[in-house]
Short mmCIF file of C-alpha atoms and ligand atoms in Angstrom, two decimals:
data_model
loop_
_atom_site.label_atom_id
_atom_site.label_comp_id
_atom_site.label_asym_id
_atom_site.label_seq_id
_atom_site.Cartn_x
_atom_site.Cartn_y
_atom_site.Cartn_z
CA UNK A 1 32.71 14.50 22.40
CA UNK A 2 31.75 11.06 21.84
CA UNK A 3 30.81 12.32 18.27
CA UNK A 4 34.91 13.73 18.08
CA UNK A 5 35.83 9.83 18.68
CA UNK A 6 33.62 8.19 16.50
CA UNK A 7 34.68 11.12 13.65
CA UNK A 8 38.32 10.15 14.85
CA UNK A 9 37.72 6.39 14.71
CA UNK A 10 36.44 6.51 10.57
CA UNK A 11 39.00 9.29 9.86
CA UNK A 12 41.45 5.72 10.48
CA UNK A 13 41.43 2.97 8.42
CA UNK A 14 42.70 1.17 11.53
CA UNK A 15 43.62 1.45 14.81
CA UNK A 16 44.04 5.14 16.87
CA UNK A 17 45.51 5.13 19.82
CA UNK A 18 44.63 6.40 22.80
CA UNK A 19 47.53 8.42 23.02
CA UNK A 20 46.46 10.24 19.85
CA UNK A 21 42.97 10.59 20.69
CA UNK A 22 43.53 12.45 24.05
CA UNK A 23 45.69 14.64 22.80
CA UNK A 24 43.71 15.42 19.85
CA UNK A 25 40.93 16.69 21.78
CA UNK A 26 42.38 17.48 24.44
CA UNK A 27 41.04 15.26 27.83
CA UNK A 28 42.78 12.05 29.41
CA UNK A 29 42.55 8.70 28.34
CA UNK A 30 40.50 7.95 31.20
CA UNK A 31 38.05 10.33 29.36
CA UNK A 32 38.72 9.14 26.25
CA UNK A 33 38.26 5.53 27.25
CA UNK A 34 34.98 6.38 30.01
CA UNK A 35 33.79 7.51 26.30
CA UNK A 36 34.69 4.33 23.93
CA UNK A 37 33.00 2.17 26.70
CA UNK A 38 29.23 4.58 26.75
CA UNK A 39 29.64 4.22 22.21
CA UNK A 40 30.60 0.23 23.33
CA UNK A 41 26.60 1.11 25.55
CA UNK A 42 24.94 3.04 22.74
CA UNK A 43 26.03 0.18 20.52
CA UNK A 44 28.85 0.46 18.88
CA UNK A 45 31.73 -2.71 18.05
CA UNK A 46 35.28 -0.98 18.65
CA UNK A 47 37.97 -2.87 19.47
CA UNK A 48 40.77 -2.52 22.62
CA UNK A 49 43.79 -3.73 21.22
CA UNK A 50 46.10 -2.07 24.10
CA UNK A 51 49.87 -1.62 22.46
CA UNK A 52 47.42 -0.16 19.16
CA UNK A 53 45.08 1.94 20.72
CA UNK A 54 40.94 1.38 18.56
CA UNK A 55 39.41 0.61 15.98
CA UNK A 56 35.73 0.85 15.23
CA UNK A 57 34.23 -2.05 13.60
CA UNK A 58 30.57 -1.79 13.39
CA UNK A 59 28.07 0.76 13.80
CA UNK A 60 24.72 1.10 14.93
CA UNK A 61 21.93 2.25 12.98
CA UNK A 62 20.41 4.57 15.87
CA UNK A 63 20.24 9.25 15.04
CA UNK A 64 21.53 9.85 18.04
CA UNK A 65 23.08 13.49 18.29
CA UNK A 66 26.57 11.49 17.85
CA UNK A 67 25.51 8.90 14.66
CA UNK A 68 24.32 12.05 13.09
CA UNK A 69 27.16 14.56 13.89
CA UNK A 70 29.94 12.39 12.98
CA UNK A 71 28.96 12.27 9.53
CA UNK A 72 27.68 16.13 9.47
CA UNK A 73 30.21 18.45 7.43
CA UNK A 74 28.63 21.68 6.13
CA UNK A 75 28.58 24.80 6.39
CA UNK A 76 25.92 25.96 7.87
CA UNK A 77 22.65 23.72 7.56
CA UNK A 78 22.46 20.84 10.59
CA UNK A 79 25.12 22.81 12.41
CA UNK A 80 22.46 23.26 15.04
CA UNK A 81 21.10 19.77 14.89
CA UNK A 82 18.50 18.45 17.53
CA UNK A 83 17.36 15.62 17.96
CA UNK A 84 14.16 13.25 19.07
CA UNK A 85 13.32 9.88 19.86
CA UNK A 86 9.30 10.93 19.96
CA UNK A 87 7.95 14.03 19.02
CA UNK A 88 4.61 15.17 17.05
CA UNK A 89 5.84 16.07 13.59
CA UNK A 90 9.83 17.95 12.90
CA UNK A 91 8.11 20.58 10.51
CA UNK A 92 5.95 21.56 13.92
CA UNK A 93 8.36 21.46 16.48
CA UNK A 94 10.78 23.89 13.72
CA UNK A 95 8.04 26.26 13.39
CA UNK A 96 7.51 26.80 17.15
CA UNK A 97 11.14 27.05 18.28
CA UNK A 98 11.90 28.88 14.87
CA UNK A 99 9.29 31.56 16.46
CA UNK A 100 11.02 31.91 19.04
CA UNK A 101 14.55 32.85 17.50
CA UNK A 102 16.00 29.76 16.34
CA UNK A 103 19.17 30.40 14.05
CA UNK A 104 19.25 28.80 10.28
CA UNK A 105 20.17 26.02 9.13
CA UNK A 106 18.65 24.76 12.49
CA UNK A 107 17.59 20.73 11.24
CA UNK A 108 15.78 18.93 13.88
CA UNK A 109 15.56 14.83 13.43
CA UNK A 110 13.28 12.32 14.97
CA UNK A 111 13.33 8.70 15.06
CA UNK A 112 9.38 8.60 15.54
CA UNK A 113 7.17 10.94 14.92
CA UNK A 114 3.64 10.26 16.25
CA UNK A 115 1.69 13.17 13.83
CA UNK A 116 3.82 13.19 10.92
CA UNK A 117 1.91 15.66 8.45
CA UNK A 118 2.55 15.07 4.58
CA UNK A 119 1.00 17.50 1.83
CA UNK A 120 -2.98 18.44 0.87
CA UNK A 121 -3.33 17.31 4.47
CA UNK A 122 -2.50 14.26 4.55
CA UNK A 123 -0.89 12.30 7.25
CA UNK A 124 2.54 11.06 6.57
CA UNK A 125 3.26 7.48 8.85
CA UNK A 126 6.45 5.87 9.61
CA UNK A 127 7.22 3.42 11.50
CA UNK A 128 10.42 3.80 14.19
CA UNK A 129 14.02 3.39 13.34
CA UNK A 130 13.55 2.74 9.77
CA UNK A 131 13.11 5.60 8.31
CA UNK A 132 15.00 9.29 8.34
CA UNK A 133 12.75 11.90 9.43
CA UNK A 134 13.60 15.55 9.77
CA UNK A 135 13.41 18.93 8.86
CA UNK A 136 15.86 21.74 8.04
CA UNK A 137 14.17 25.44 8.99
CA UNK A 138 16.08 28.55 6.65
CA UNK A 139 15.89 31.66 6.76
CA UNK A 140 15.95 33.33 3.28
CA UNK A 141 15.51 36.76 1.86
CA UNK A 142 13.34 36.37 -1.01
CA UNK A 143 10.35 36.70 -1.69
CA UNK A 144 7.99 34.54 -0.75
CA UNK A 145 6.48 33.71 -3.83
CA UNK A 146 10.07 32.17 -4.50
CA UNK A 147 9.92 29.81 -0.68
CA UNK A 148 8.23 26.96 -3.10
CA UNK A 149 11.68 26.48 -4.73
CA UNK A 150 13.44 25.72 -1.96
CA UNK A 151 11.38 22.44 -2.42
CA UNK A 152 12.47 21.66 -5.67
CA UNK A 153 16.29 22.16 -4.29
CA UNK A 154 15.35 19.37 -1.52
CA UNK A 155 14.04 17.29 -4.31
CA UNK A 156 17.30 17.52 -6.21
CA UNK A 157 19.13 18.03 -3.35
CA UNK A 158 17.65 14.43 -2.12
CA UNK A 159 17.50 12.62 -4.81
CA UNK A 160 21.61 13.76 -5.52
CA UNK A 161 22.42 11.84 -1.86
CA UNK A 162 20.53 8.99 -2.16
CA UNK A 163 22.41 7.99 -5.14
CA UNK A 164 25.19 9.27 -4.74
CA UNK A 165 25.11 6.92 -1.35
CA UNK A 166 23.50 4.27 -2.86
CA UNK A 167 24.30 3.61 -6.78
CA UNK A 168 20.93 4.13 -8.16
CA UNK A 169 18.73 6.33 -9.89
CA UNK A 170 16.62 8.57 -8.51
CA UNK A 171 14.53 10.86 -10.10
CA UNK A 172 12.18 13.27 -9.42
CA UNK A 173 7.77 13.34 -9.71
CA UNK A 174 7.24 17.27 -9.85
CA UNK A 175 6.37 19.24 -8.37
CA UNK A 176 9.20 17.09 -4.91
CA UNK A 177 8.33 13.07 -4.92
CA UNK A 178 11.51 11.55 -4.90
CA UNK A 179 11.58 7.97 -6.76
CA UNK A 180 12.46 5.00 -7.71
CA UNK A 181 11.37 2.55 -10.41
CA UNK A 182 7.37 3.83 -10.71
CA UNK A 183 7.60 4.05 -6.73
CA UNK A 184 7.25 6.83 -4.02
CA UNK A 185 11.13 7.33 -1.90
CA UNK A 186 10.90 10.34 -0.17
CA UNK A 187 8.25 13.00 0.32
CA UNK A 188 8.52 16.81 0.82
CA UNK A 189 6.35 19.25 2.91
CA UNK A 190 7.53 22.48 3.30
CA UNK A 191 5.36 25.49 5.56
CA UNK A 192 6.23 28.50 5.61
CA UNK A 193 5.73 31.73 8.02
CA UNK A 194 5.53 35.01 6.02
CA UNK A 195 4.32 38.51 5.70
CA UNK A 196 3.17 40.34 2.23
CA UNK A 197 6.86 40.77 1.59
CA UNK A 198 10.02 39.33 3.21
CA UNK A 199 9.78 36.00 4.85
CA UNK A 200 10.40 34.96 8.57
CA UNK A 201 11.30 31.17 8.26
CA UNK A 202 10.55 27.70 5.70
CA UNK A 203 10.77 24.47 7.32
CA UNK A 204 11.62 22.19 4.02
CA UNK A 205 10.02 18.34 5.87
CA UNK A 206 12.10 15.86 4.49
CA UNK A 207 10.42 11.98 4.63
CA UNK A 208 12.59 8.93 3.34
CA UNK A 209 11.99 5.08 3.28
CA UNK A 210 15.42 4.26 3.68
CA UNK A 211 15.27 0.16 6.14
CA UNK A 212 11.72 0.08 5.39
CA UNK A 213 10.96 -3.66 4.48
CA UNK A 214 7.24 -3.59 3.99
CA UNK A 215 4.76 -1.24 3.40
CA UNK A 216 0.40 -1.46 3.73
CA UNK A 217 -0.63 -3.72 0.90
CA UNK A 218 -2.96 -0.29 -0.17
CA UNK A 219 0.97 1.67 -0.81
CA UNK A 220 2.85 -2.05 -1.86
CA UNK A 221 2.29 -0.47 -5.39
CA UNK A 222 3.17 2.72 -5.33
CA UNK A 223 6.37 3.36 -2.40
CA UNK A 224 9.79 1.46 -2.07
CA UNK A 225 12.25 1.86 -0.12
CA UNK A 226 16.06 2.06 -0.33
CA UNK A 227 15.95 -1.30 1.42
CA UNK A 228 13.60 -2.70 -0.75
CA UNK A 229 15.84 -0.86 -3.77
CA UNK A 230 18.95 -1.49 -3.19
CA UNK A 231 18.55 -4.85 -1.08
CA UNK A 232 21.23 -3.41 1.47
CA UNK A 233 21.36 -1.85 5.10
CA UNK A 234 21.68 2.49 5.11
CA UNK A 235 22.78 3.96 7.93
CA UNK A 236 20.52 6.62 8.35
CA UNK A 237 23.22 9.14 10.12
CA UNK A 238 25.33 9.51 6.50
CA UNK A 239 22.27 9.66 4.96
CA UNK A 240 21.32 13.07 6.74
CA UNK A 241 24.66 14.41 6.07
CA UNK A 242 24.95 13.42 2.71
CA UNK A 243 21.47 15.11 2.09
CA UNK A 244 22.92 18.36 4.31
CA UNK A 245 25.58 18.64 2.00
CA UNK A 246 23.54 18.07 -0.77
CA UNK A 247 20.82 20.83 0.00
CA UNK A 248 23.26 23.76 1.66
CA UNK A 249 25.08 23.41 -2.16
CA UNK A 250 21.39 23.40 -4.24
CA UNK A 251 20.08 26.89 -1.09
CA UNK A 252 24.13 28.22 -1.69
CA UNK A 253 23.53 28.44 -5.93
CA UNK A 254 20.00 29.64 -5.12
CA UNK A 255 20.55 32.11 -2.51
CA UNK A 256 23.59 33.49 -4.68
CA UNK A 257 21.64 33.26 -8.23
CA UNK A 258 18.03 34.91 -6.25
CA UNK A 259 15.93 32.28 -8.12
CA UNK A 260 15.70 28.22 -9.01
CA UNK A 261 17.40 28.75 -13.04
CA UNK A 262 20.46 27.87 -12.20
CA UNK A 263 19.23 24.84 -10.78
CA UNK A 264 17.03 23.92 -13.59
CA UNK A 265 18.80 21.84 -15.45
CA UNK A 266 19.80 19.74 -13.16
CA UNK A 267 16.30 19.59 -11.41
CA UNK A 268 15.62 18.33 -15.14
CA UNK A 269 17.69 15.79 -15.97
CA UNK A 270 15.84 13.75 -12.76
CA UNK A 271 12.55 14.90 -14.52
CA UNK A 272 10.45 11.46 -14.68
CA UNK A 273 8.18 12.64 -16.54
CA UNK A 274 10.64 14.57 -18.91
CA UNK A 275 9.26 14.14 -22.98
CA UNK A 276 5.29 12.09 -21.62
CA UNK A 277 2.59 12.53 -21.17
CA UNK A 278 1.00 13.21 -17.66
CA UNK A 279 -1.72 14.16 -16.51
CA UNK A 280 -3.04 17.15 -15.12
CA UNK A 281 -5.29 17.02 -11.76
CA UNK A 282 -6.87 20.75 -10.82
CA UNK A 283 -9.66 21.92 -8.58
CA UNK A 284 -11.87 22.36 -11.63
CA UNK A 285 -11.31 18.73 -13.34
CA UNK A 286 -8.24 17.04 -14.99
CA UNK A 287 -6.35 16.82 -18.62
CA UNK A 288 -3.66 15.57 -20.25
CA UNK A 289 -0.45 17.40 -22.15
CA UNK A 290 3.05 16.46 -22.61
CA UNK A 291 5.07 17.72 -20.32
CA UNK A 292 7.77 19.66 -21.16
CA UNK A 293 10.22 20.24 -18.64
CA UNK A 294 10.54 23.00 -15.91
CA UNK A 295 10.11 27.30 -16.47
CA UNK A 296 12.87 29.14 -15.15
CA UNK A 297 10.40 29.26 -11.56
CA UNK A 298 9.95 26.05 -11.65
CA UNK A 299 6.67 25.86 -12.75
CA UNK A 300 6.17 22.58 -14.99
CA UNK A 301 4.82 23.01 -18.33
CA UNK A 302 2.81 21.27 -19.85
CA UNK A 303 2.05 21.66 -23.49
CA UNK A 304 -1.91 20.52 -23.85
CA UNK A 305 -3.56 19.10 -27.12
CA UNK A 306 -4.64 22.33 -28.19
CA UNK A 307 -1.27 23.28 -29.08
CA UNK A 308 -0.82 26.06 -25.87
CA UNK A 309 1.99 25.51 -23.24
CA UNK A 310 0.52 25.53 -20.10
CA UNK A 311 2.73 26.72 -16.35
CA UNK A 312 1.33 24.77 -13.61
CA UNK A 313 2.15 25.68 -10.60
CA UNK A 314 2.33 23.11 -7.96
CA UNK A 315 0.11 24.00 -4.74
CA UNK A 316 -3.51 22.35 -5.33
CA UNK A 317 -2.86 20.93 -8.72
CA UNK A 318 -1.50 17.39 -9.10
CA UNK A 319 0.37 16.14 -12.00
CA UNK A 320 0.03 12.10 -12.34
CA UNK A 321 1.80 10.16 -14.74
CA UNK A 322 -0.68 9.42 -18.41
CA UNK A 323 -0.61 5.76 -16.07
CA UNK A 324 0.25 5.38 -13.37
CA UNK A 325 1.17 6.96 -10.16
CA UNK A 326 4.93 8.74 -11.19
C1 LIG B 1 4.52 13.66 1.68
O1 LIG B 1 2.64 13.79 1.39
O2 LIG B 1 5.21 13.47 0.05
C2 LIG B 1 4.87 15.27 2.13
C3 LIG B 1 5.32 14.03 3.51
C4 LIG B 1 6.53 14.87 4.30
C5 LIG B 1 6.98 14.10 4.92
C6 LIG B 1 7.85 14.43 6.42
S1 LIG B 1 9.21 13.60 7.70
C7 LIG B 1 10.11 14.76 8.23
C8 LIG B 1 8.40 15.67 7.94
N1 LIG B 1 7.72 16.29 9.37
C9 LIG B 1 6.82 16.02 8.70
O3 LIG B 1 5.48 16.12 9.72
N2 LIG B 1 6.20 15.99 7.65
C10 LIG B 1 7.70 16.14 7.02
#
């Protein structure tokens, strides 16, 4: 009920009377008062004025079920929400409850991951309380080969959500890093359980550097955060809700059309290296070429020096800018 009270306080520009809250939520005014006190204990600053009611003055940047549900406005993605204060990895949590049958769209969020995972077997470290680390469980009825396109869809959704909320102009470093001013803001790790011809579930894990003010020396030139780029704090619960909303739209488009082609032009409009020289690092060696955009299946098209156009599929291949990380 606390999230319903918060939602009503948000929706109103001024005061909401205790009577209106109790009528709409069908509970006593005493129950409302108790929940208001509980919200205050959670860090919300709520003004209470006799004969006028309650007004939200300030909200803490915490990730709780209430804070997230206040903002989430989707049909399926995030309707089942699990919030951890601390866990190993939200991807691991969803994989384990995915095995037990958790519903499509289940989202797991953590204030702190103690064993966050990155791509290519790396770890993903984010300080408690300053990052947004979460995963989405999906059960798409498409062939397993298309699962990697969901990662591209997620990168697009995150980039769109960040721009909408902050006014930044983020870009995507293929396949799935969201970058700003040539530094990484977001990492995405997708994992899948499937057999030969059907997907059991896909877990899309997203880590966003939100209110991080400092990175270790070795990352300073490569990583950034929303706080460093905008100079302002971003409320992580509202960012989560915006990402889920944008992702739901991208996911629906992907499912209805049965592929990535429908998202290709939006993705390319954000592609950091479009028309530039990129360096393709393959297990067998590295080579340079001009980035031409994406194929309909989400592969990166790179024109080699001999004029041939190669289709790069994500996996063990890394693509960097010709002259730096992006
Ligand atoms: C990368 O290497 O760029 C991908 C990083 C993905 C990190 C996110 S944080 C939430 C989810 N849980 C994990 O353990 N990893 C992903």
